[in-house]
PDB file of C-alpha atoms in Angstrom:
ATOM      1  CA  UNK D 518      84.609-131.804  81.880  1.00 67.00           C
ATOM      2  CA  UNK D 519      84.936-127.978  83.551  1.00 72.00           C
ATOM      3  CA  UNK D 520      83.361-126.339  80.420  1.00 71.00           C
ATOM      4  CA  UNK D 521      80.854-129.152  80.504  1.00 71.00           C
ATOM      5  CA  UNK D 522      79.799-128.447  83.855  1.00 74.00           C
ATOM      6  CA  UNK D 523      79.759-124.864  83.754  1.00 73.00           C
ATOM      7  CA  UNK D 524      77.581-124.772  80.292  1.00 74.00           C
ATOM      8  CA  UNK D 525      73.884-125.490  80.008  1.00 72.00           C
ATOM      9  CA  UNK D 526      72.411-128.642  79.596  1.00 74.00           C
ATOM     10  CA  UNK D 527      70.795-127.722  76.040  1.00 76.00           C
ATOM     11  CA  UNK D 528      73.887-125.924  74.804  1.00 77.00           C
ATOM     12  CA  UNK D 529      75.848-127.211  71.592  1.00 78.00           C
ATOM     13  CA  UNK D 530      79.396-127.887  71.979  1.00 78.00           C
ATOM     14  CA  UNK D 531      81.520-128.765  68.817  1.00 79.00           C
ATOM     15  CA  UNK D 532      84.976-130.406  69.851  1.00 76.00           C
ATOM     16  CA  UNK D 533      87.508-130.153  66.950  1.00 81.00           C
ATOM     17  CA  UNK D 534      91.135-131.626  66.423  1.00 82.00           C
ATOM     18  CA  UNK D 535      93.518-130.727  63.777  1.00 82.00           C
ATOM     19  CA  UNK D 536      97.138-131.679  63.466  1.00 81.00           C
ATOM     20  CA  UNK D 537      99.831-129.224  62.132  1.00 76.00           C
ATOM     21  CA  UNK D 538     102.356-131.074  59.615  1.00 76.00           C
ATOM     22  CA  UNK D 539     105.288-128.954  59.665  1.00 77.00           C
ATOM     23  CA  UNK D 540     105.618-128.291  63.450  1.00 78.00           C
ATOM     24  CA  UNK D 541     103.836-131.320  64.283  1.00 78.00           C
ATOM     25  CA  UNK D 542     101.454-129.689  66.856  1.00 81.00           C
ATOM     26  CA  UNK D 543      97.752-130.560  67.472  1.00 81.00           C
ATOM     27  CA  UNK D 544      95.354-127.821  67.702  1.00 81.00           C
ATOM     28  CA  UNK D 545      91.966-128.108  70.087  1.00 79.00           C
ATOM     29  CA  UNK D 546      89.333-126.028  69.030  1.00 80.00           C
ATOM     30  CA  UNK D 547      86.181-125.808  71.273  1.00 76.00           C
ATOM     31  CA  UNK D 548      83.100-124.049  70.420  1.00 76.00           C
ATOM     32  CA  UNK D 549      80.028-123.824  72.594  1.00 75.00           C
ATOM     33  CA  UNK D 550      76.647-122.231  71.280  1.00 75.00           C
ATOM     34  CA  UNK D 551      73.448-121.810  73.084  1.00 71.00           C
ATOM     35  CA  UNK D 552      75.103-121.744  76.528  1.00 67.00           C
ATOM     36  CA  UNK D 553      72.803-118.660  78.252  1.00 64.00           C
ATOM     37  CA  UNK D 554      75.128-118.247  80.774  1.00 54.00           C
ATOM     38  CA  UNK D 555      76.759-114.598  80.807  1.00 57.00           C
ATOM     39  CA  UNK D 556      78.999-114.811  83.472  1.00 54.00           C
ATOM     40  CA  UNK D 557      81.467-116.835  81.063  1.00 52.00           C
ATOM     41  CA  UNK D 558      81.917-113.822  79.042  1.00 51.00           C
ATOM     42  CA  UNK D 559      81.017-111.253  81.844  1.00 48.00           C
ATOM     43  CA  UNK D 560      84.352-109.910  82.215  1.00 48.00           C
ATOM     44  CA  UNK D 561      84.735-109.004  78.797  1.00 45.00           C
ATOM     45  CA  UNK D 562      81.446-107.105  78.499  1.00 47.00           C
ATOM     46  CA  UNK D 563      81.889-105.071  81.524  1.00 47.00           C
ATOM     47  CA  UNK D 564      85.545-103.677  80.243  1.00 47.00           C
ATOM     48  CA  UNK D 565      83.669-102.626  77.125  1.00 47.00           C
ATOM     49  CA  UNK D 566      81.164-100.738  79.234  1.00 48.00           C
ATOM     50  CA  UNK D 567      83.312 -98.648  81.376  1.00 50.00           C
ATOM     51  CA  UNK D 568      85.471 -97.756  78.358  1.00 49.00           C
ATOM     52  CA  UNK D 569      82.395 -96.344  76.170  1.00 50.00           C
ATOM     53  CA  UNK D 570      80.243 -94.409  79.174  1.00 52.00           C
ATOM     54  CA  UNK D 571      80.085 -91.381  77.708  1.00 51.00           C
ATOM     55  CA  UNK D 572      80.975 -87.978  79.103  1.00 54.00           C
ATOM     56  CA  UNK D 573      78.438 -85.619  80.226  1.00 53.00           C
ATOM     57  CA  UNK D 574      78.814 -81.746  79.189  1.00 52.00           C
ATOM     58  CA  UNK D 575      77.049 -79.044  80.569  1.00 51.00           C
ATOM     59  CA  UNK D 576      76.683 -76.078  78.440  1.00 50.00           C
ATOM     60  CA  UNK D 577      75.700 -72.606  79.856  1.00 51.00           C
ATOM     61  CA  UNK D 578      73.008 -70.930  78.526  1.00 50.00           C
ATOM     62  CA  UNK D 579      74.018 -67.060  77.584  1.00 53.00           C
ATOM     63  CA  UNK D 580      71.144 -65.841  75.864  1.00 56.00           C
ATOM     64  CA  UNK D 581      67.948 -64.798  78.089  1.00 57.00           C
ATOM     65  CA  UNK D 582      64.584 -67.219  77.194  1.00 58.00           C
ATOM     66  CA  UNK D 583      61.979 -65.707  75.293  1.00 59.00           C
ATOM     67  CA  UNK D 584      58.647 -64.335  77.137  1.00 56.00           C
ATOM     68  CA  UNK D 585      55.827 -66.863  76.989  1.00 58.00           C
ATOM     69  CA  UNK D 586      53.320 -64.512  75.719  1.00 55.00           C
ATOM     70  CA  UNK D 587      51.944 -65.497  72.152  1.00 53.00           C
ATOM     71  CA  UNK D 588      50.553 -62.170  70.438  1.00 51.00           C
ATOM     72  CA  UNK D 589      50.960 -62.854  66.665  1.00 52.00           C
ATOM     73  CA  UNK D 590      52.264 -65.782  64.684  1.00 52.00           C
ATOM     74  CA  UNK D 591      55.730 -65.617  63.470  1.00 52.00           C
ATOM     75  CA  UNK D 592      56.687 -66.988  60.161  1.00 53.00           C
ATOM     76  CA  UNK D 593      60.422 -67.850  59.337  1.00 52.00           C
ATOM     77  CA  UNK D 594      61.503 -68.734  55.540  1.00 51.00           C
ATOM     78  CA  UNK D 595      64.985 -69.724  54.329  1.00 51.00           C
ATOM     79  CA  UNK D 596      65.547 -68.674  50.882  1.00 51.00           C
ATOM     80  CA  UNK D 597      69.004 -68.044  49.131  1.00 50.00           C
ATOM     81  CA  UNK D 598      69.372 -64.637  47.879  1.00 52.00           C
ATOM     82  CA  UNK D 599      69.897 -65.113  43.683  1.00 53.00           C
ATOM     83  CA  UNK D 600      69.995 -67.779  41.356  1.00 56.00           C
ATOM     84  CA  UNK D 601      73.820 -67.469  40.948  1.00 55.00           C
ATOM     85  CA  UNK D 602      74.820 -66.854  44.612  1.00 54.00           C
ATOM     86  CA  UNK D 603      77.104 -68.809  46.562  1.00 53.00           C
ATOM     87  CA  UNK D 604      75.554 -72.014  48.168  1.00 52.00           C
ATOM     88  CA  UNK D 605      76.505 -70.700  51.688  1.00 49.00           C
ATOM     89  CA  UNK D 606      74.315 -67.445  51.503  1.00 46.00           C
ATOM     90  CA  UNK D 607      71.246 -67.058  52.650  1.00 47.00           C
ATOM     91  CA  UNK D 608      68.691 -64.562  54.053  1.00 47.00           C
ATOM     92  CA  UNK D 609      66.496 -65.890  57.362  1.00 44.00           C
ATOM     93  CA  UNK D 610      63.408 -63.042  57.152  1.00 45.00           C
ATOM     94  CA  UNK D 611      60.814 -62.883  59.536  1.00 45.00           C
ATOM     95  CA  UNK D 612      57.250 -62.055  59.560  1.00 46.00           C
ATOM     96  CA  UNK D 613      54.919 -61.074  62.468  1.00 44.00           C
ATOM     97  CA  UNK D 614      53.039 -58.219  63.755  1.00 45.00           C
ATOM     98  CA  UNK D 615      55.042 -54.881  63.793  1.00 45.00           C
ATOM     99  CA  UNK D 616      53.544 -53.493  66.868  1.00 49.00           C
ATOM    100  CA  UNK D 617      54.617 -56.470  68.826  1.00 53.00           C
ATOM    101  CA  UNK D 618      57.988 -56.542  70.458  1.00 53.00           C
ATOM    102  CA  UNK D 619      58.874 -59.874  68.733  1.00 52.00           C
ATOM    103  CA  UNK D 620      57.528 -58.593  65.263  1.00 52.00           C
ATOM    104  CA  UNK D 621      59.656 -55.678  65.839  1.00 53.00           C
ATOM    105  CA  UNK D 622      63.044 -58.065  66.839  1.00 52.00           C
ATOM    106  CA  UNK D 623      61.929 -60.489  63.607  1.00 50.00           C
ATOM    107  CA  UNK D 624      61.829 -56.968  61.641  1.00 52.00           C
ATOM    108  CA  UNK D 625      65.651 -56.352  62.422  1.00 51.00           C
ATOM    109  CA  UNK D 626      66.593 -60.102  62.066  1.00 50.00           C
ATOM    110  CA  UNK D 627      68.528 -60.472  58.515  1.00 48.00           C
ATOM    111  CA  UNK D 628      71.081 -63.035  58.694  1.00 48.00           C
ATOM    112  CA  UNK D 629      73.754 -63.412  55.821  1.00 49.00           C
ATOM    113  CA  UNK D 630      75.840 -66.215  56.024  1.00 49.00           C
ATOM    114  CA  UNK D 631      79.425 -64.996  54.985  1.00 52.00           C
ATOM    115  CA  UNK D 632      80.921 -66.333  51.983  1.00 53.00           C
ATOM    116  CA  UNK D 633      84.106 -68.426  53.097  1.00 55.00           C
ATOM    117  CA  UNK D 634      87.368 -66.973  51.803  1.00 54.00           C
ATOM    118  CA  UNK D 635      89.076 -68.442  48.974  1.00 51.00           C
ATOM    119  CA  UNK D 636      91.633 -70.092  51.043  1.00 54.00           C
ATOM    120  CA  UNK D 637      89.052 -72.059  52.947  1.00 52.00           C
ATOM    121  CA  UNK D 638      87.264 -72.536  49.371  1.00 53.00           C
ATOM    122  CA  UNK D 639      90.365 -74.421  48.094  1.00 57.00           C
ATOM    123  CA  UNK D 640      91.270 -77.777  49.230  1.00 53.00           C
ATOM    124  CA  UNK D 641      94.178 -78.023  51.551  1.00 57.00           C
ATOM    125  CA  UNK D 642      97.309 -79.938  50.275  1.00 62.00           C
ATOM    126  CA  UNK D 643      96.233 -83.472  52.130  1.00 69.00           C
ATOM    127  CA  UNK D 644      92.849 -83.437  51.876  1.00 73.00           C
ATOM    128  CA  UNK D 645      90.892 -83.906  48.666  1.00 76.00           C
ATOM    129  CA  UNK D 646      87.735 -82.068  47.633  1.00 80.00           C
ATOM    130  CA  UNK D 647      84.646 -84.453  48.521  1.00 81.00           C
ATOM    131  CA  UNK D 648      82.261 -84.869  45.242  1.00 82.00           C
ATOM    132  CA  UNK D 649      78.838 -86.712  44.997  1.00 88.00           C
ATOM    133  CA  UNK D 650      77.847 -88.886  42.678  1.00 89.00           C
ATOM    134  CA  UNK D 651      76.371 -86.641  40.174  1.00 90.00           C
ATOM    135  CA  UNK D 652      79.037 -83.908  40.003  1.00 90.00           C
ATOM    136  CA  UNK D 653      81.743 -86.466  39.353  1.00 91.00           C
ATOM    137  CA  UNK D 654      79.140 -88.342  36.506  1.00 93.00           C
ATOM    138  CA  UNK D 655      78.829 -84.907  35.150  1.00 94.00           C
ATOM    139  CA  UNK D 656      82.572 -84.232  35.070  1.00 94.00           C
ATOM    140  CA  UNK D 657      83.422 -87.314  33.288  1.00 95.00           C
ATOM    141  CA  UNK D 658      80.731 -86.698  30.855  1.00 96.00           C
ATOM    142  CA  UNK D 659      82.575 -83.405  30.206  1.00 96.00           C
ATOM    143  CA  UNK D 660      85.773 -85.015  29.603  1.00 95.00           C
ATOM    144  CA  UNK D 661      84.432 -87.672  27.567  1.00 95.00           C
ATOM    145  CA  UNK D 662      83.113 -84.758  25.159  1.00 94.00           C
ATOM    146  CA  UNK D 663      86.402 -82.979  25.150  1.00 93.00           C
ATOM    147  CA  UNK D 664      88.186 -86.140  23.981  1.00 92.00           C
ATOM    148  CA  UNK D 665      85.454 -86.892  21.739  1.00 90.00           C
ATOM    149  CA  UNK D 666      86.061 -83.463  20.180  1.00 88.00           C
ATOM    150  CA  UNK D 667      89.849 -83.851  19.894  1.00 87.00           C
ATOM    151  CA  UNK D 668      89.426 -87.074  18.140  1.00 85.00           C
ATOM    152  CA  UNK D 669      87.010 -85.781  15.563  1.00 81.00           C
ATOM    153  CA  UNK D 670      89.416 -82.548  15.049  1.00 77.00           C
ATOM    154  CA  UNK D 671      92.326 -85.258  14.335  1.00 77.00           C
ATOM    155  CA  UNK D 672      90.263 -87.760  12.254  1.00 79.00           C
ATOM    156  CA  UNK D 673      91.107 -87.772   8.355  1.00 74.00           C
ATOM    157  CA  UNK D 674      88.421 -87.166   5.986  1.00 74.00           C
ATOM    158  CA  UNK D 675      87.493 -90.201   3.833  1.00 71.00           C
ATOM    159  CA  UNK D 676      89.116 -89.250   0.285  1.00 72.00           C
ATOM    160  CA  UNK D 677      92.432 -88.118   2.123  1.00 75.00           C
ATOM    161  CA  UNK D 678      93.224 -91.496   3.710  1.00 70.00           C
ATOM    162  CA  UNK D 679      95.459 -94.140   1.832  1.00 70.00           C
ATOM    163  CA  UNK D 680      95.042 -97.659   0.950  1.00 67.00           C
ATOM    164  CA  UNK D 681      97.427-100.026   1.912  1.00 63.00           C
ATOM    165  CA  UNK D 682     100.118-101.000  -0.655  1.00 64.00           C
ATOM    166  CA  UNK D 683      99.429-104.656  -0.447  1.00 64.00           C
ATOM    167  CA  UNK D 684      95.632-104.579  -0.581  1.00 62.00           C
ATOM    168  CA  UNK D 685      94.586-103.948  -4.558  1.00 62.00           C
ATOM    169  CA  UNK D 686      91.818-101.282  -4.985  1.00 61.00           C
ATOM    170  CA  UNK D 687      88.100-102.108  -4.902  1.00 62.00           C
ATOM    171  CA  UNK D 688      86.601-103.331  -7.973  1.00 63.00           C
ATOM    172  CA  UNK D 689      83.286-101.994  -9.347  1.00 57.00           C
ATOM    173  CA  UNK D 690      80.415-103.955  -9.190  1.00 53.00           C
ATOM    174  CA  UNK D 691      78.354-105.464 -12.132  1.00 54.00           C
TER     175      UNK D 691
END
């Protein structure tokens, strides 16, 4: 009765009873759908909201702001240094009119990412190397090619193969 009184009149209530043979217990299941009443489950939601409140972090700005005057167009490019270069190395170059303060600052601005030390590039004992599907597929194909090459090396030529003793030699055709 208490559930029927609390739930909306349009709600669907499913009532189920099951009996367990080994314990001789009766299990009652009550399911109410379409209640439309948030106060029935409001206690659970409030606890979750309190646990999920974000923490605000204020960052202090250490660099002075750039001047608001626009003297010339500034163009920034990203490109790798060489085709055989490591993936971490990049050069950022800027171009602007050389007479402006911004242009002079950008002409001095060359950024090269330092390549990681050999210790950092090697996987640690507990963590496996992360690979994408293309690199995994390439490695599998390389391993298959190596296995096929080994099998071909050990494959015996047809003229050296022996026939089993229980099988007679093939007869010549008409």
